[in-house]
Short mmCIF file of C-alpha atoms in Angstrom, two decimals:
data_model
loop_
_atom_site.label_atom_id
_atom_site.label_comp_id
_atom_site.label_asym_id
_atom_site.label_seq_id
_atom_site.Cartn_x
_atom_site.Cartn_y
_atom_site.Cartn_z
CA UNK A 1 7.33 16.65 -7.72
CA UNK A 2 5.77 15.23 -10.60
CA UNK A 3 7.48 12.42 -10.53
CA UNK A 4 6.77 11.83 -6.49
CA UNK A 5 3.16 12.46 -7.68
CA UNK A 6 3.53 10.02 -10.64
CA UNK A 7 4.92 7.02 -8.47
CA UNK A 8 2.05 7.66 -5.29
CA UNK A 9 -0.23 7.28 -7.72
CA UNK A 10 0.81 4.55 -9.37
CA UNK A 11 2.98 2.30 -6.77
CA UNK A 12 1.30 -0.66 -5.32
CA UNK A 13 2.79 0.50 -1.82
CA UNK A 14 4.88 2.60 -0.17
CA UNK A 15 7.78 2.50 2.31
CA UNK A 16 8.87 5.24 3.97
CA UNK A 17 9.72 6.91 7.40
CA UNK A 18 7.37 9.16 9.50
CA UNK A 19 7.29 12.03 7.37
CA UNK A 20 5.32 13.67 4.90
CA UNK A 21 5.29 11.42 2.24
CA UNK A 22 3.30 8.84 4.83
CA UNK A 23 0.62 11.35 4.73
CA UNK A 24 1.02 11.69 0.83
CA UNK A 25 0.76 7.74 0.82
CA UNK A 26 -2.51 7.68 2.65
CA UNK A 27 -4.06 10.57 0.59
CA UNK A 28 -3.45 8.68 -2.51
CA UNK A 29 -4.63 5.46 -0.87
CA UNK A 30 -1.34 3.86 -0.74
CA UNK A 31 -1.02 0.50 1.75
CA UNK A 32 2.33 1.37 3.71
CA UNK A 33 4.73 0.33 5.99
CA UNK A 34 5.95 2.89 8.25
CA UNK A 35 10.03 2.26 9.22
CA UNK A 36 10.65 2.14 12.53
CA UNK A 37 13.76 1.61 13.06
CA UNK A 38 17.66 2.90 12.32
CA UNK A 39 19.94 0.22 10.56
CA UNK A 40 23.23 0.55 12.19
CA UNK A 41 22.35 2.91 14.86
CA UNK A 42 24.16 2.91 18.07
CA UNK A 43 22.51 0.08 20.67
CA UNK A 44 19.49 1.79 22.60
CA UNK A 45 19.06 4.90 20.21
CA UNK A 46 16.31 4.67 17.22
CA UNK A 47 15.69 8.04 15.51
CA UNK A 48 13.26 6.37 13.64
CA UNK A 49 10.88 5.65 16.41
CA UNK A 50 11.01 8.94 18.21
CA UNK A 51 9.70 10.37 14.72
CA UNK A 52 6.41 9.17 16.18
CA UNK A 53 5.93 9.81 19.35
CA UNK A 54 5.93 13.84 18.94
CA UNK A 55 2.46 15.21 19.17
CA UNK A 56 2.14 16.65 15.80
CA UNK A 57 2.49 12.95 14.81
CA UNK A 58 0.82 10.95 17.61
CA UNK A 59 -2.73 11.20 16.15
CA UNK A 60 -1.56 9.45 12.42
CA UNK A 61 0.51 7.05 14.46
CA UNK A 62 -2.19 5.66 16.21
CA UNK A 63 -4.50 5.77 13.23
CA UNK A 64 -4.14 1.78 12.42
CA UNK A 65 -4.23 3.49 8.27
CA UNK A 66 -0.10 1.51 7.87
CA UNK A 67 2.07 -1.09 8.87
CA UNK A 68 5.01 -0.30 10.98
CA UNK A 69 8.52 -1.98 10.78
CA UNK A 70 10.47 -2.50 13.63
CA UNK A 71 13.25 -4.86 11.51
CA UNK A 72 13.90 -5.03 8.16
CA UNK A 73 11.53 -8.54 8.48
CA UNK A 74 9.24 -6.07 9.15
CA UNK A 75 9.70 -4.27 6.41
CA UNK A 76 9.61 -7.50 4.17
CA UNK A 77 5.86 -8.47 5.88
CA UNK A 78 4.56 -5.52 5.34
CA UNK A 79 5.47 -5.22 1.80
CA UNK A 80 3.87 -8.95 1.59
CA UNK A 81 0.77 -7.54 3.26
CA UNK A 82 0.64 -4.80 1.67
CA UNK A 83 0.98 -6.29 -1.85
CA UNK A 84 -1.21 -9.15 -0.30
CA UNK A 85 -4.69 -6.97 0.26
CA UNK A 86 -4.50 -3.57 -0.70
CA UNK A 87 -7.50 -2.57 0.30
CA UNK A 88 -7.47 -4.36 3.67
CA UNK A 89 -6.47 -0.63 5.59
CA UNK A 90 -8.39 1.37 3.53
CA UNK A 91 -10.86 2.65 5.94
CA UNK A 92 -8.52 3.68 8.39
CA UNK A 93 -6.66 5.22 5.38
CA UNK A 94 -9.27 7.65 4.22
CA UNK A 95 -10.83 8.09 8.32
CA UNK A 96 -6.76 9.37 9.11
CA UNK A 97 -6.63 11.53 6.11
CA UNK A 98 -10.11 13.18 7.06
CA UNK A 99 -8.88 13.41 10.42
CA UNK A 100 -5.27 14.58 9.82
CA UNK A 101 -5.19 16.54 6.74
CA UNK A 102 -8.48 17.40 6.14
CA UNK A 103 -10.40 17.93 2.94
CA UNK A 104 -8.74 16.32 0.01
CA UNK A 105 -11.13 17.59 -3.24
CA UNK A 106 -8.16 19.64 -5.16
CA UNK A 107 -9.27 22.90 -4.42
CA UNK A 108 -6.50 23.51 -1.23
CA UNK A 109 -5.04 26.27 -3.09
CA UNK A 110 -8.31 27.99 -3.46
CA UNK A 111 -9.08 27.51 0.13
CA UNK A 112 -5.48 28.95 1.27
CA UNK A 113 -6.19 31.81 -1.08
CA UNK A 114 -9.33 32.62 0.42
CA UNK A 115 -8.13 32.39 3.56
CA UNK A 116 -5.62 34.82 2.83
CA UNK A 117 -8.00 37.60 1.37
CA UNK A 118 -9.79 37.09 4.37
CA UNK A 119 -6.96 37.82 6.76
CA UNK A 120 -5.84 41.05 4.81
#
């Protein structure tokens, strides 16, 4: 984890599926480009892009915070637009990981404690 920690902090972007680490990405204010396809997948199926669609995920899809990449030219532009203006998504960046995640000051664990204590 440290070194996952190490490289979000310190990578000029990130390229990944939809998963965690895309949330990760946007809390450390990472430009991204969010993979949306399968290389070498059967014709008509794409894993990749059902990842998504699902509810949990539908709100940080439709944030605007990343690039997505339907091909791997996709991949390649949003690298070069990424690397290009780092700062151009920003906004949407921190407004998705207000909206999605929530409060991002390093006291979590505190919080989740608390919460805890309260429940028992």
């Amino acid at each position: 984890l440290e070194d996952l920690a190490t490289l979000l902090q310190h990578g000029d972007a990130v390229v990944c599926n939809a998963g965690t680490i895309l949330l990760d990405a946007l809390v450390n204010d990472r430009p991204s480009v969010c993979v949306l396809y399968d290389e070498g997948a059967p014709p008509g199926e794409s894993w990749a892009a059902k990842n998504v669609i699902g509810e949990h995920y539908r709100e940080l899809a439709e944030s605007g915070a990343f690039a997505t990449a339907e091909s791997f030219e996709g991949v390649v532009a949003g690298i070069d637009r990424a690397l290009a203006n780092p700062s151009e998504l920003t906004e949407e960046r921190r407004r998705a990981v207000r909206n999605v995640v929530g409060e991002v000051d390093g006291h979590a664990a505190e919080r989740v404690v608390e919460a805890i204590v309260s429940a028992v």
